[in-house]
Coordinates of C-alpha atoms (C1' of nucleotides) in Angstrom, one line a residue:
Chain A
X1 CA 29.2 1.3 -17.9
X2 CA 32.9 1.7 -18.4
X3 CA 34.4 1.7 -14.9
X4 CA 36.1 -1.0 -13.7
X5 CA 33.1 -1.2 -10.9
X6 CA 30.4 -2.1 -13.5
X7 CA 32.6 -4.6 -15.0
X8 CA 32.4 -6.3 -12.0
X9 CA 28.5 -5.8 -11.5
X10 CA 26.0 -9.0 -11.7
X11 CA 24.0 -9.1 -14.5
X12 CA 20.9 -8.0 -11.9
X13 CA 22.9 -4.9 -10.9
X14 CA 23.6 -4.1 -14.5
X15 CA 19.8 -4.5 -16.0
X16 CA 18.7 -1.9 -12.8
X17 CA 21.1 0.6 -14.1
X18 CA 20.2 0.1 -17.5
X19 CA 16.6 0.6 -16.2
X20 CA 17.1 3.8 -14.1
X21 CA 19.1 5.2 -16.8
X22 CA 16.2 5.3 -19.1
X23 CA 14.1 7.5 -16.6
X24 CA 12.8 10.2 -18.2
X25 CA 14.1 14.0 -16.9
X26 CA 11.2 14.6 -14.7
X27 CA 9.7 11.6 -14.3
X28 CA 9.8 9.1 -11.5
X29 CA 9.6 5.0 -11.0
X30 CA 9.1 3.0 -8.3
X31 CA 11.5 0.6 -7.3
X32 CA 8.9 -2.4 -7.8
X33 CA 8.7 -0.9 -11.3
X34 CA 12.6 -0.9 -11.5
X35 CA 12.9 -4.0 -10.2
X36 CA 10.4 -5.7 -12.9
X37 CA 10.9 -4.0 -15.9
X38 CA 14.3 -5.0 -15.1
X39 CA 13.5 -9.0 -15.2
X40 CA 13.8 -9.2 -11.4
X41 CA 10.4 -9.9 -10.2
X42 CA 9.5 -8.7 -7.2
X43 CA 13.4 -8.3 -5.9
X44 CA 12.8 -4.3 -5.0
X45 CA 15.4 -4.1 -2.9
X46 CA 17.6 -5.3 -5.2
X47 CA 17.1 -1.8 -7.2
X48 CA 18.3 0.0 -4.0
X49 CA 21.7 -1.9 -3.5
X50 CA 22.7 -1.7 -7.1
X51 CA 21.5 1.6 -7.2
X52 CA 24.3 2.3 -3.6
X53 CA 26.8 0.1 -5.6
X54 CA 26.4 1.8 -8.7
X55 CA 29.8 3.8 -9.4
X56 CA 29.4 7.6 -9.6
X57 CA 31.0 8.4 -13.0
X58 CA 28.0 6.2 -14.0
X59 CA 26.2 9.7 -13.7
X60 CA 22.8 7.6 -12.5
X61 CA 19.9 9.3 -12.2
X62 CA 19.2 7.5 -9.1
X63 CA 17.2 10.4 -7.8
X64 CA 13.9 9.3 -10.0
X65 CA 13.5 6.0 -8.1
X66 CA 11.0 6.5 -5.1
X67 CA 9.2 3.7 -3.1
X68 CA 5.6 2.6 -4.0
X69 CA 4.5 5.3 -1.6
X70 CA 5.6 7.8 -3.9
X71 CA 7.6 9.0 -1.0
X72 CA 11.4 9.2 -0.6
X73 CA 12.9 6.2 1.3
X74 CA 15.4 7.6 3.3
X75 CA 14.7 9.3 6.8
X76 CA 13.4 13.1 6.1
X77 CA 16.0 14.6 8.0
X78 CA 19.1 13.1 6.7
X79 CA 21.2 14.8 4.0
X80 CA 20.5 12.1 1.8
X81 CA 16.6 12.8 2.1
X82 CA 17.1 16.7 1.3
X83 CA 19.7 16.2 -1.8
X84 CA 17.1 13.7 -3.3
X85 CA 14.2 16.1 -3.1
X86 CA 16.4 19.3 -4.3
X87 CA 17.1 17.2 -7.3
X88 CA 13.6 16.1 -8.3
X89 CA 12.5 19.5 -7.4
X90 CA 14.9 21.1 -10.1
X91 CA 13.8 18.5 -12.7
X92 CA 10.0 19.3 -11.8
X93 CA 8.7 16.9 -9.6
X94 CA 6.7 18.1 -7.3
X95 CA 6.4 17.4 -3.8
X96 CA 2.9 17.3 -1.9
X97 CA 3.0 17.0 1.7
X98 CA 6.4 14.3 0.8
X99 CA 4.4 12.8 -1.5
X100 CA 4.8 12.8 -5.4
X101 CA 1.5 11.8 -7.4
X102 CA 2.6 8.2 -9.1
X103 CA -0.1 8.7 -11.2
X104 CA 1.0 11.7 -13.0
X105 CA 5.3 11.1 -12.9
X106 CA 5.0 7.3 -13.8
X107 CA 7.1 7.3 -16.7
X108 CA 7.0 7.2 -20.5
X109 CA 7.9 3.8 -20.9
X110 CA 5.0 3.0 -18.0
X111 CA 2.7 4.0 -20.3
X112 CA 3.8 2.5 -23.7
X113 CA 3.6 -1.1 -21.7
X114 CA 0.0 -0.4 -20.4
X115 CA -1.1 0.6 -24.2
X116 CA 0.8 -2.2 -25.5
X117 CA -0.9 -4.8 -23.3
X118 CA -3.8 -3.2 -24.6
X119 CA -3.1 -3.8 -28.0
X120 CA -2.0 -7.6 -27.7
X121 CA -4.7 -8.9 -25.0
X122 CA -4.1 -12.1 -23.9
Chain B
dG1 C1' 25.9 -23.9 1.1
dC2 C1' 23.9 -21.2 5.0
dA3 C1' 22.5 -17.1 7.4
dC4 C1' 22.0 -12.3 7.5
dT5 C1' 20.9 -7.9 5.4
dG6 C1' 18.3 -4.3 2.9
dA7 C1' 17.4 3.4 -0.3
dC8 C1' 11.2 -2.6 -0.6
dT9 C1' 6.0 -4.2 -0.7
dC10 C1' 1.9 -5.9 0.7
dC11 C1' -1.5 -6.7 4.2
dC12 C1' -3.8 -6.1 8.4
dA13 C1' -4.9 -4.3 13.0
Chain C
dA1 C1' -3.4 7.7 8.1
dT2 C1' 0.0 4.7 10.4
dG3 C1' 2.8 1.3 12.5
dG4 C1' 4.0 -3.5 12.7
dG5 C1' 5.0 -7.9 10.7
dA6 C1' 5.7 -11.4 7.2
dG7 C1' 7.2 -12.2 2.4
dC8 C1' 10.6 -11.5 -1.4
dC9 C1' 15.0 -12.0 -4.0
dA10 C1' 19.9 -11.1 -4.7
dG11 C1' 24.1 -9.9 -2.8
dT12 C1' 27.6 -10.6 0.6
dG13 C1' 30.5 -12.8 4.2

DNA sequence: GCACTGACTCCCA
DNA sequence: ATGGGAGCCAGTG
């Protein structure tokens, strides 16, 4: 975050980008996930408008957040639909019906914090 | 400080 | 499966 656009950025905007940037190449989160790994709670939609506000030499892989539906949340026939799904497509995502399986892409990071609750029950 | 908005979620008919 | 409605939390004017 070296542009004069993140400098600017809330401390919320900032932890969603450091958040998304961690995605995985092929993976995918959910914007709930996003949102809470990021310390925001339940604020999901806050994910979405930092991820519009995020500046573009941030190179964010935006792409890997979906909604908790697995599916894409823009309208399928709008450009913005279509470049979403070409890009998750050429990272190997794959689509079922405009569906992607959460339970297979959830990512990495997912994981570790289900095997670490595991570890340190409460 | 208040009201409105949203690339969201959850729940229920 | 699907559409509608209330709830949520920050950002923005």
């Amino acid at each position: 975050m070296s542009s004069p656009e993140a400098a600017k950025a809330t401390p919320a905007q900032q932890a969603v980008w450091t958040v998304v940037v961690g995605i995985p190449l092929g993976q995918v989160m959910t914007y709930a996930q996003v949102a809470d790994r990021a310390g925001l709670g339940r604020a999901a939609r806050m994910v979405s408008s930092a991820l519009r506000k995020a500046p573009k030499d941030m190179h964010l892989p935006w792409q890997r957040v979906i909604n908790s539906q697995g599916k894409i949340s823009f309208p399928k026939d709008s450009a913005e639909y279509l470049r979403q799904y070409e890009l998750l497509c050429s990272e190997g995502v794959v689509f079922i019906k405009g569906r992607v399986n959460l339970d297979l892409y959830k990512t990495d990071t997912a994981i570790d914090e289900q095997l670490w609750s595991g570890f340190f029950v409460e």
